[in-house]
Coordinates of C-alpha atoms and ligand atoms in Angstrom, one line a residue:
Chain Q
M29 CA -26.1 34.7 124.8
S30 CA -27.9 37.9 123.9
K31 CA -31.4 38.4 123.3
A32 CA -31.0 40.2 120.0
P33 CA -31.9 37.8 117.1
V34 CA -29.0 36.4 115.2
V35 CA -29.0 37.6 111.6
Y36 CA -28.3 34.8 109.1
K37 CA -26.9 36.6 106.0
R38 CA -26.3 33.8 103.6
K39 CA -27.8 30.6 102.6
L40 CA -25.5 27.8 101.3
P41 CA -26.6 25.8 98.3
G42 CA -27.7 22.2 98.7
K43 CA -31.2 20.7 98.6
A44 CA -30.8 16.9 98.8
K45 CA -33.2 15.1 101.1
R46 CA -33.0 12.1 103.2
G47 CA -35.7 9.5 103.8
F48 CA -38.3 7.8 101.8
G49 CA -40.8 9.9 99.7
L50 CA -43.6 11.4 101.7
L51 CA -43.0 9.0 104.5
N52 CA -40.2 10.6 106.4
A53 CA -38.3 12.7 103.8
T54 CA -36.1 15.1 105.8
G55 CA -34.9 18.4 104.3
Q56 CA -31.9 20.2 105.3
R57 CA -30.6 23.8 104.8
L58 CA -27.4 25.4 105.8
W59 CA -27.1 29.1 106.8
L60 CA -24.1 31.2 107.8
G61 CA -24.5 33.1 111.0
P62 CA -22.1 35.6 112.2
D63 CA -20.0 33.0 114.1
H64 CA -21.6 29.8 113.4
L65 CA -23.2 27.5 110.8
L66 CA -26.9 26.8 111.3
V67 CA -28.2 23.4 110.2
I68 CA -31.8 23.4 109.9
N69 CA -33.5 19.9 109.4
T70 CA -37.1 20.0 108.4
L71 CA -39.7 17.2 108.7
Y72 CA -43.1 18.3 107.6
F73 CA -43.7 21.5 109.6
K74 CA -41.2 21.0 112.2
E75 CA -37.8 22.5 112.0
R76 CA -34.9 21.5 114.1
Y77 CA -31.7 23.7 114.6
K78 CA -28.1 22.7 115.2
R79 CA -25.5 25.3 115.5
F80 CA -21.8 24.7 114.8
Y81 CA -19.4 27.4 115.7
F82 CA -16.7 28.1 113.1
T83 CA -13.9 27.6 115.6
D84 CA -15.2 24.1 116.3
I85 CA -15.2 22.8 112.7
Q86 CA -12.3 20.4 112.4
A87 CA -12.5 18.9 109.1
L88 CA -14.8 18.3 106.0
T89 CA -14.7 15.2 103.8
I90 CA -16.5 14.6 100.6
T91 CA -16.8 11.2 99.0
R92 CA -18.2 10.6 95.7
T93 CA -20.9 7.8 95.6
T94 CA -22.4 5.6 93.0
A95 CA -26.0 6.4 93.9
G96 CA -26.6 8.7 91.1
M97 CA -25.1 6.3 88.5
I98 CA -27.2 3.4 89.9
L99 CA -30.4 5.6 89.7
N100 CA -29.4 6.3 86.0
V101 CA -29.0 2.5 85.2
V102 CA -32.5 1.9 86.9
F103 CA -34.0 4.7 84.7
A104 CA -32.3 3.4 81.6
I105 CA -33.6 -0.2 82.2
L106 CA -37.1 1.0 82.8
A107 CA -37.2 3.4 79.9
S108 CA -35.9 0.7 77.5
L109 CA -38.3 -1.9 78.8
F110 CA -41.2 0.4 78.2
G111 CA -39.9 1.6 74.9
I112 CA -39.2 -2.0 73.7
W113 CA -42.7 -3.1 74.6
G114 CA -44.3 0.1 73.2
A115 CA -42.4 -0.5 69.9
A116 CA -43.3 -4.2 69.9
A117 CA -47.0 -3.3 70.4
Y118 CA -47.0 -0.8 67.5
F119 CA -44.9 -2.6 64.9
T120 CA -45.0 -6.3 65.3
L121 CA -47.5 -7.7 67.7
G122 CA -50.4 -5.9 65.9
W123 CA -51.8 -4.3 69.1
D124 CA -53.7 -1.1 69.2
P125 CA -51.7 2.0 68.9
V126 CA -53.2 3.3 72.2
A127 CA -51.2 0.9 74.2
A128 CA -48.0 1.9 72.3
I129 CA -48.6 5.6 73.0
F130 CA -49.4 4.9 76.6
L131 CA -46.1 3.0 77.1
G132 CA -44.3 5.6 75.0
I133 CA -45.5 8.4 77.2
I134 CA -44.3 6.4 80.4
A135 CA -40.9 5.8 78.6
V136 CA -40.5 9.5 77.8
C137 CA -41.2 10.6 81.5
I138 CA -38.5 8.0 82.7
L139 CA -36.1 9.5 80.2
L140 CA -36.9 13.0 81.5
G141 CA -35.9 11.8 85.0
L142 CA -32.7 10.3 83.7
A143 CA -31.8 13.7 82.0
L144 CA -32.5 15.6 85.1
N145 CA -30.4 13.2 87.2
S146 CA -27.5 13.4 84.8
L147 CA -27.9 17.3 84.9
F148 CA -27.4 17.5 88.7
G149 CA -24.2 15.6 88.4
P150 CA -22.6 12.9 90.4
T151 CA -23.7 12.2 93.9
C152 CA -21.7 12.3 97.1
R153 CA -21.7 12.2 100.9
C154 CA -20.3 15.0 102.8
F155 CA -19.3 14.9 106.6
M156 CA -18.3 17.7 109.0
Y157 CA -16.0 16.8 112.0
T158 CA -16.2 18.6 115.2
P159 CA -14.1 17.9 118.5
V160 CA -16.8 15.5 119.7
H161 CA -18.6 14.1 116.8
C162 CA -19.1 13.8 113.0
E163 CA -22.2 15.3 111.3
E164 CA -23.4 14.3 108.0
L165 CA -24.4 17.3 105.8
F166 CA -26.8 15.3 103.7
C167 CA -28.3 18.2 101.8
L168 CA -24.8 18.3 100.1
G169 CA -25.7 15.2 98.1
R170 CA -24.4 16.3 94.8
L171 CA -20.6 16.6 94.2
W172 CA -20.4 19.9 92.4
T173 CA -22.5 21.7 95.1
A174 CA -20.6 20.0 98.0
R175 CA -17.3 21.0 96.6
R176 CA -18.5 24.7 96.2
V177 CA -19.8 24.7 99.7
A178 CA -16.8 23.0 101.1
R179 CA -14.6 25.7 99.5
D180 CA -16.5 28.4 101.2
L181 CA -16.7 26.8 104.5
R182 CA -12.9 26.1 104.4
A183 CA -12.2 29.7 103.8
I184 CA -14.5 30.7 106.8
A185 CA -13.1 28.1 109.2
E186 CA -9.6 29.0 108.3
A187 CA -10.3 32.7 108.9
A188 CA -11.9 31.9 112.2
Q189 CA -9.1 29.6 113.3
S190 CA -6.4 31.9 112.1
G191 CA -4.7 30.0 109.3
T192 CA -3.9 26.6 108.0
P193 CA -2.7 23.7 110.3
D194 CA 1.0 23.3 111.1
P195 CA 3.0 21.2 108.7
T196 CA 4.1 19.1 111.6
D197 CA 0.6 18.5 112.8
M198 CA -0.3 17.5 109.2
D199 CA 2.6 15.0 109.2
K200 CA 1.3 13.6 112.6
L201 CA -2.2 13.2 110.9
A202 CA -0.7 11.5 107.9
N203 CA 1.1 9.0 110.1
R204 CA -2.0 8.3 112.1
Q205 CA -4.2 7.8 109.0
S206 CA -1.7 5.4 107.4
S207 CA -1.0 3.5 110.5
V208 CA -4.6 2.9 111.2
Q209 CA -4.9 1.9 107.6
R210 CA -2.0 -0.6 107.9
Q211 CA -3.3 -2.1 111.3
T212 CA -6.6 -3.1 109.8
P213 CA -6.5 -4.6 106.5
G214 CA -10.0 -5.0 105.0
L215 CA -12.5 -3.4 107.4
A216 CA -11.3 -0.2 109.1
A217 CA -10.4 0.1 112.7
A218 CA -12.5 3.2 112.9
T219 CA -15.6 1.2 111.7
T220 CA -15.1 -1.6 114.4
A221 CA -14.4 1.1 117.1
S222 CA -17.5 3.1 116.2
R223 CA -19.5 -0.1 115.9
A224 CA -18.5 -1.0 119.4
A225 CA -19.2 2.5 120.7
Q226 CA -22.7 2.5 119.0
E227 CA -23.3 -1.1 120.4
L228 CA -24.4 -2.3 117.0
R229 CA -25.7 -5.8 117.0
H230 CA -24.0 -8.3 114.7
D231 CA -26.3 -9.8 112.0
D232 CA -25.6 -12.8 110.1
G233 CA -27.7 -11.6 107.2
K234 CA -30.0 -14.7 107.2
I235 CA -33.2 -12.6 106.4
H236 CA -31.3 -10.6 103.8
S237 CA -30.0 -13.9 102.0
S238 CA -33.5 -15.4 102.0
L239 CA -34.8 -12.1 100.6
F240 CA -32.3 -12.3 97.8
Y241 CA -33.0 -16.0 97.1
L242 CA -36.9 -15.2 97.0
L243 CA -36.1 -12.7 94.4
L244 CA -34.4 -15.4 92.1
V245 CA -37.5 -17.6 92.6
D246 CA -39.6 -14.5 91.4
A247 CA -37.2 -14.2 88.5
V248 CA -38.0 -17.8 87.5
M249 CA -41.7 -17.1 87.8
S250 CA -41.4 -14.0 85.7
V251 CA -39.6 -15.9 82.9
S252 CA -42.4 -18.6 83.0
L253 CA -45.0 -16.0 82.9
L254 CA -43.3 -14.2 79.9
L255 CA -43.4 -17.5 78.0
W256 CA -46.7 -18.9 79.1
P257 CA -49.0 -16.2 80.3
D258 CA -51.3 -18.7 81.9
F259 CA -48.6 -20.5 83.9
L260 CA -49.8 -19.2 87.2
P261 CA -53.1 -17.7 88.3
A262 CA -52.8 -14.0 89.1
P263 CA -53.6 -14.5 92.9
V264 CA -50.6 -16.7 93.2
S265 CA -48.0 -14.2 91.7
M266 CA -49.6 -11.4 93.7
G267 CA -49.4 -13.5 96.8
F268 CA -45.7 -14.1 96.1
V269 CA -45.2 -10.2 95.8
A270 CA -46.9 -9.8 99.1
L271 CA -44.6 -12.3 100.6
L272 CA -41.6 -10.4 99.1
I273 CA -42.8 -7.1 100.6
F274 CA -43.3 -8.8 104.0
V275 CA -39.6 -10.2 103.9
T276 CA -38.3 -6.8 102.7
V277 CA -40.0 -5.0 105.6
A278 CA -38.6 -7.6 108.0
A279 CA -35.1 -7.0 106.4
V280 CA -35.4 -3.2 106.7
I281 CA -36.4 -3.5 110.4
R282 CA -33.6 -6.1 111.0
Q283 CA -30.9 -4.0 109.5
K284 CA -31.6 -1.0 111.7
R285 CA -28.8 -0.6 114.3
S286 CA -27.0 -3.8 113.0
D287 CA -23.5 -4.1 111.7
L288 CA -24.6 -4.9 108.0
P289 CA -22.6 -2.7 105.7
R290 CA -24.1 0.2 103.9
N291 CA -24.1 -1.4 100.5
V292 CA -26.3 -4.3 101.8
R293 CA -28.7 -1.9 103.4
N294 CA -29.0 0.2 100.4
V295 CA -29.9 -2.9 98.2
T296 CA -32.6 -3.7 100.7
W297 CA -34.0 -0.1 100.4
T298 CA -33.7 -0.4 96.5
I299 CA -35.7 -3.7 96.7
F300 CA -38.3 -1.9 98.7
A301 CA -38.6 0.9 96.1
Y302 CA -38.8 -1.7 93.3
L303 CA -41.5 -3.6 95.0
C304 CA -43.5 -0.4 95.5
L305 CA -43.1 0.3 91.7
L306 CA -44.3 -3.2 91.0
V307 CA -47.3 -2.9 93.1
F308 CA -48.2 0.3 91.5
F309 CA -48.2 -1.3 88.1
M310 CA -50.0 -4.3 89.3
Y311 CA -52.7 -1.9 90.7
I312 CA -53.0 -0.2 87.3
F313 CA -53.3 -3.6 85.6
T314 CA -56.0 -4.7 88.1
V315 CA -58.0 -1.5 87.6
L316 CA -57.9 -1.8 83.9
S317 CA -58.9 -5.5 83.9
E318 CA -61.8 -4.6 86.5
F319 CA -62.9 -1.8 84.1
G320 CA -62.7 -4.2 81.2
R321 CA -64.9 -6.7 82.9
T322 CA -67.6 -4.3 83.6
L323 CA -67.7 -3.4 79.9
G324 CA -68.1 -7.2 79.2
E325 CA -68.7 -7.7 75.4
D326 CA -68.1 -4.0 74.7
E327 CA -64.5 -4.0 75.8
P328 CA -62.6 -2.1 73.2
P329 CA -59.7 -4.0 71.7
A330 CA -57.3 -1.2 72.8
L331 CA -58.0 -1.9 76.4
E332 CA -57.5 -5.6 75.9
G333 CA -54.2 -4.9 74.2
L334 CA -53.1 -2.6 77.0
Q335 CA -53.7 -5.3 79.5
T336 CA -51.8 -7.9 77.6
I337 CA -48.8 -5.7 77.2
L338 CA -48.9 -4.5 80.7
V339 CA -48.5 -7.9 81.9
K340 CA -45.5 -8.3 79.8
V341 CA -44.0 -5.0 80.9
I342 CA -44.6 -6.0 84.6
N343 CA -42.9 -9.3 84.1
S344 CA -39.9 -8.0 82.2
I345 CA -39.4 -5.4 84.9
S346 CA -39.5 -8.0 87.7
L347 CA -37.3 -10.3 85.6
V348 CA -34.5 -7.6 85.1
F349 CA -34.7 -6.1 88.7
D350 CA -34.9 -9.6 90.4
L351 CA -31.9 -10.8 88.7
L352 CA -29.9 -7.5 89.2
L353 CA -30.8 -7.0 92.9
S354 CA -30.5 -10.5 94.0
F355 CA -27.0 -10.9 92.4
I356 CA -25.7 -7.6 93.7
G357 CA -27.2 -8.3 97.1
L358 CA -25.7 -11.8 97.3
R359 CA -22.4 -10.5 96.3
Y360 CA -22.2 -7.7 98.9
L361 CA -23.5 -10.2 101.7
A362 CA -20.7 -12.7 100.7
D363 CA -18.2 -9.8 100.9
F364 CA -19.5 -8.9 104.3
R365 CA -19.5 -12.5 105.6
R366 CA -15.9 -13.1 104.5
R367 CA -14.7 -9.8 106.0
S368 CA -16.5 -10.4 109.4
A369 CA -15.2 -13.9 109.4
A370 CA -11.7 -12.7 108.9
Y371 CA -12.3 -10.0 111.6
E372 CA -13.3 -12.2 114.5
E373 CA -9.7 -13.0 115.8
P374 CA -8.0 -9.5 115.7
A375 CA -11.1 -8.0 117.4
A376 CA -10.5 -10.4 120.4
A377 CA -7.0 -9.3 120.9
P378 CA -6.3 -6.4 123.4
P379 CA -6.1 -3.1 121.6
E380 CA -2.6 -1.7 121.2
E381 CA -1.6 1.9 120.6
Chain Y
M14 CA -26.5 11.5 111.7
S15 CA -24.2 12.0 114.7
T16 CA -21.7 9.3 115.3
S17 CA -19.5 8.6 118.2
L18 CA -16.4 10.1 119.5
V19 CA -14.0 7.4 118.1
K20 CA -14.8 8.3 114.7
T21 CA -13.5 11.8 115.0
A22 CA -10.0 10.7 115.7
V23 CA -9.5 9.4 112.3
L24 CA -10.9 10.9 108.9
T25 CA -12.9 8.1 107.3
C26 CA -14.3 7.5 103.8
G27 CA -17.9 8.4 103.5
A28 CA -18.7 5.6 101.3
C29 CA -17.0 2.5 103.1
D30 CA -15.7 3.9 106.5
A31 CA -12.3 2.9 105.9
P32 CA -9.6 5.5 107.0
L33 CA -8.9 7.8 104.1
P34 CA -5.3 7.8 102.8
P35 CA -3.2 10.9 103.8
S36 CA -2.7 11.9 100.2
V37 CA -6.3 13.1 100.0
V38 CA -6.1 15.4 103.0
N39 CA -5.8 19.1 102.1
A40 CA -4.7 18.1 98.7
P41 CA -5.2 20.3 95.6
S42 CA -7.1 17.6 93.8
P43 CA -9.2 14.8 95.0
G44 CA -7.7 11.3 95.5
R45 CA -9.1 7.8 96.0
C46 CA -10.1 5.7 99.0
A47 CA -7.6 2.8 99.4
Q48 CA -10.4 0.3 100.2
C49 CA -13.3 1.1 98.0
G50 CA -11.6 3.3 95.4
A51 CA -14.3 6.1 95.8
E52 CA -13.2 9.5 94.8
A53 CA -12.5 11.4 98.1
E54 CA -11.2 14.6 99.5
A55 CA -10.8 16.1 102.9
A56 CA -10.1 19.5 104.2
V57 CA -8.6 19.7 107.7
F58 CA -8.4 22.8 109.9
P59 CA -6.3 23.8 112.9
A60 CA -9.1 22.9 115.3
F61 CA -8.6 19.2 114.4
F62 CA -5.2 19.1 116.3
R63 CA -6.5 20.4 119.6
E64 CA -5.8 17.4 121.7
M65 CA -8.8 16.1 123.6
A66 CA -9.4 13.0 125.7
P67 CA -13.0 11.9 127.0
G68 CA -13.3 12.9 130.7
T69 CA -15.6 11.3 133.0
S70 CA -16.2 13.7 135.8
G71 CA -16.4 17.2 134.0
E72 CA -12.5 17.5 133.4
K73 CA -11.1 21.0 133.3
T74 CA -9.9 22.3 130.1
L75 CA -6.1 22.7 130.1
F76 CA -5.7 24.9 127.1
D77 CA -7.5 28.0 126.0
D78 CA -8.3 26.6 122.6
E79 CA -9.8 23.5 123.8
S80 CA -13.5 23.0 123.2
S81 CA -15.5 23.5 126.4
C82 CA -18.9 22.7 127.6
F83 CA -21.6 25.2 126.6
Y84 CA -22.9 25.4 130.2
H85 CA -19.4 25.2 132.0
P86 CA -16.8 27.3 130.0
T87 CA -14.1 25.7 132.0
K88 CA -14.9 22.2 131.6
K89 CA -14.0 20.0 128.7
A90 CA -16.6 18.9 126.2
V91 CA -17.0 15.3 125.6
V92 CA -20.1 14.8 123.6
P93 CA -22.6 16.9 121.5
C94 CA -26.3 17.0 122.5
D95 CA -28.1 14.8 120.0
I96 CA -31.0 17.3 119.9
C97 CA -29.3 20.8 119.7
G98 CA -25.7 19.8 119.0
R99 CA -24.3 21.8 121.8
F100 CA -21.1 20.5 123.3
L101 CA -21.5 19.1 126.8
C102 CA -19.0 18.1 129.5
A103 CA -19.4 14.7 131.3
L104 CA -21.6 16.4 134.0
C105 CA -24.1 18.0 131.6
D106 CA -24.4 14.9 129.4
V107 CA -27.7 13.0 130.3
D108 CA -27.8 9.7 128.6
M109 CA -31.4 8.8 127.8
H110 CA -31.8 5.4 126.1
G111 CA -28.6 5.9 124.3
Q112 CA -29.5 9.4 123.3
H113 CA -27.2 12.2 124.6
M114 CA -29.2 15.3 125.8
C115 CA -28.4 18.5 127.5
P116 CA -30.3 19.9 130.5
S117 CA -32.0 22.6 128.4
C118 CA -33.3 20.0 125.8
I119 CA -34.8 17.9 128.5
D120 CA -36.3 21.1 130.0
A121 CA -37.6 22.0 126.6
G122 CA -39.5 18.9 126.5
K123 CA -41.5 20.1 129.6
S124 CA -42.0 23.8 128.6
K125 CA -41.7 25.1 125.1
G126 CA -40.8 28.5 123.7
K127 CA -38.0 30.4 125.4
M128 CA -35.0 32.3 124.3
E129 CA -34.3 32.3 120.6
Q130 CA -30.7 31.1 120.9
L131 CA -31.7 28.2 123.1
E132 CA -34.4 27.2 120.7
V133 CA -33.8 23.8 119.0
E134 CA -37.2 23.1 117.4
R135 CA -40.0 25.1 115.9
T136 CA -43.3 24.3 114.4
R137 CA -43.8 26.5 111.3
W138 CA -47.3 27.7 111.8
D139 CA -47.0 30.1 108.8
V140 CA -46.2 27.1 106.6
I141 CA -49.1 25.2 107.9
A142 CA -51.5 28.1 107.5
L143 CA -50.5 28.6 103.8
T144 CA -50.6 24.9 103.0
L145 CA -54.0 24.7 104.4
A146 CA -55.2 27.7 102.5
I147 CA -53.8 26.4 99.2
L148 CA -54.8 22.6 99.7
T149 CA -58.5 23.5 100.0
W150 CA -58.6 24.7 96.3
I151 CA -58.0 21.1 95.2
P152 CA -61.6 19.9 94.1
P153 CA -62.3 17.1 96.6
M154 CA -61.2 19.2 99.4
L155 CA -63.4 22.1 98.3
Y156 CA -66.3 21.0 100.4
L157 CA -64.2 21.4 103.5
I158 CA -63.8 25.2 102.8
M159 CA -66.3 26.2 105.5
F160 CA -64.1 24.5 108.1
T161 CA -60.6 25.2 106.8
A162 CA -61.1 28.8 106.0
P163 CA -61.9 29.8 109.7
A164 CA -59.2 27.3 110.7
T165 CA -56.6 29.2 108.6
L166 CA -57.7 32.6 110.1
F167 CA -57.4 31.2 113.5
I168 CA -54.0 29.9 112.8
V169 CA -52.9 33.2 111.4
I170 CA -54.2 35.3 114.2
R171 CA -53.2 33.0 117.1
Y172 CA -49.6 32.3 115.9
W173 CA -48.9 35.8 114.2
N174 CA -46.2 36.4 116.8
T175 CA -44.5 33.0 117.0
S176 CA -42.9 30.3 114.9
L177 CA -41.2 32.3 112.2
S178 CA -38.2 31.1 110.5
P179 CA -35.0 32.2 112.3
V180 CA -33.2 32.8 109.0
R181 CA -35.9 34.8 107.2
P182 CA -38.3 36.0 110.0
N183 CA -41.0 37.6 107.8
R184 CA -44.8 37.0 107.7
W185 CA -45.6 36.7 104.0
R186 CA -47.0 33.3 104.3
F187 CA -49.3 34.5 107.1
V188 CA -50.4 37.4 105.0
V189 CA -51.1 35.3 101.9
A190 CA -52.9 32.7 103.9
F191 CA -55.0 35.4 105.5
F192 CA -56.1 36.8 102.1
I193 CA -56.9 33.5 100.6
A194 CA -58.9 32.5 103.7
V195 CA -60.8 35.8 103.5
C196 CA -61.5 35.2 99.9
Q197 CA -62.7 31.7 100.8
L198 CA -65.1 33.2 103.3
G199 CA -66.2 35.7 100.9
L200 CA -67.0 33.0 98.4
I201 CA -69.0 31.1 101.0
G202 CA -70.9 34.3 101.8
L203 CA -71.6 35.0 98.1
L204 CA -72.8 31.4 97.5
A205 CA -75.1 31.7 100.7
T206 CA -76.6 34.9 99.6
M207 CA -77.3 33.6 96.0
F208 CA -78.9 30.5 97.5
V209 CA -81.1 32.7 99.8
M210 CA -82.1 35.0 96.9
E211 CA -82.9 31.9 94.8
V212 CA -85.1 30.5 97.5
G213 CA -86.8 33.9 97.9
A214 CA -87.4 34.1 94.1
Y215 CA -88.9 30.6 94.2
E216 CA -91.3 31.4 96.9
Ligands
ZN426 ZN1 -14.0 4.0 100.9
ZN427 ZN1 -21.1 21.2 131.6
ZN428 ZN1 -29.4 20.0 123.8

C-alpha cells in the first residue's frame, strides 16, 4: 500500500448497463492496473471501485443469452404493427396521409433500433470467479466483446499465475462438475446451495400468475375494442391498465430476494416496460383528443384520423404483447412449480459428499 | 452482483445456474449448457485449485498460494467485502444486515476521503460541474443561469483538488465547466448593461 497513485494503462471494452432507464441504470467499466483489475460501477455521479488482483482470478464464464433476440422480436412486432396501421391508413381506410406519415416515422425509428441491436451482436452474461465469490461483469453484455475481453484477461491471469492448470486438477474439476450434474437432475445443486446461503424466500408465484391471467383479460378487452371501438368507455380501460401496473409493481417487489427463477423475473420486468410504453401512447392519445376538443368544430380531419388510428395501434400492441407475455410467463411459472415440487424431497435428505 | 461462497465451488451456467458440463471448460470452442442449452464457455486458471475451506475464527493460511485476508496476511480469506471487494478473514468480516463489510468500509461511512488505494467510492464533482454548466443552455433552464453559473464556479474552485477519476486523473471537465460558467456570467453582465443603458436612454 504505497501512496503513489496507481496508473491504469488500459481500458477494456464493454459498455452494457444494468438497471432501468434513468431510474437506476448502473454503468460499469473495466480498467487494467499493474497487478489488478479495477471494476468501476457508476450510478449518476457516484463511482464505486472494486479491485481484483490477477492472482485471485480463478475462472471466467460466458453464457449466451436470448435477451438480444427477444428485444429484436419486440422491435419487429412494434415496427410491423405501426407499419401495417400506417399503410392501412394511407391505402385502404381513407384516413389522412398525416396519420400515415406519423405512424411511418415511428415504424422507421423502431426499425433503426432493431438494426442497431442486431449490429451489436448476440447478448451474454459474463461471470468472474474469485476464491470467495463470483462477480458478474455486466458491462460485458455482448458476446463478441465478452469473448475478446475474456481472451485478454485469460492471458493476463495465466501470466500472473504462471501457466495453465495441471491436467490432473482439470480432471478433478471435470469429475466434480459432472458429479454435481448427475446428483441433481433438473435444478442444479449449486442453485439450491446458494439459495440456502442467500436465504431466499420461497415464492409460490401467486401474484405472478394473477398478473399473467390479468394480461389475458386485457387481451380479450383489446380484441373487443378493436372490433367495437365503443365497447368500453375510455376510463374503464385506463383503470384496468392502472390495475395492471399496480399488480406488476407488486410482483416486482415480491420477486426481490425470492427463489423465482430468472426467466419469470425477466418476464415481469418486460411487462413493466411494456406497460410504460402503453401508458406513453395513451398519454399521447389523451393529449391529441384534448387538443381536438379545444378546437371543437375546427378540428382538422387529419387529427381525427390520427386519434382513430392511434386507438387501433394501442389496442393491437396490447393484444400482441398481452398474449405473448402471459403465455410465456405462465409457461415459465409452470416449469418452476413443477421443478420446485419435484425438488422438495431430495432437499430434505441430509447432504452427502 | 456478489453471490455466496458455495457458488464458487462449481462453475455454473450464467443463464440457468446449472453446473456447466466439463466439456466447455478451457475448450477451444464454446459448448452448450446441459440444462438450458445456452451456448457457454469457461476459462479456468490455476488459482481455481487452491483448496480453501471457510474458517470461523480467522484460520491461518496453510500454503503460500492461499488467498489471505487483506488486513491479516497470515489469515485465510472467507468472504469479500460487499463494498470494496477486499478479501476478509472471519475476524474482519462484519455482517451488517446480511451485507459483509470490512472495517475500513465501515470507517469510511464515518469519515470520508483518505488514501487513494483504500478509496471505494467517489463523487465525480467534475462531471457534476460540467453537467450543470451544459444543462443550463437548455431553454427552460436558461432563467436559472444566474444561480447555476455561480454554483458551477463554486464547485470548480471548491473541488478542484478532489474527486478526479482514478483512471484518467485530469481536470478538463473542470476547465470546460469554468469557461462555460464565465461565459454565462459575461452574458448576464452584458444583458444587465444593455438593460441599464436602455433605461438610461428612455429617461
Ligand atoms: Zn444453462
Ligand atoms: Zn482479517
Ligand atoms: Zn470493504
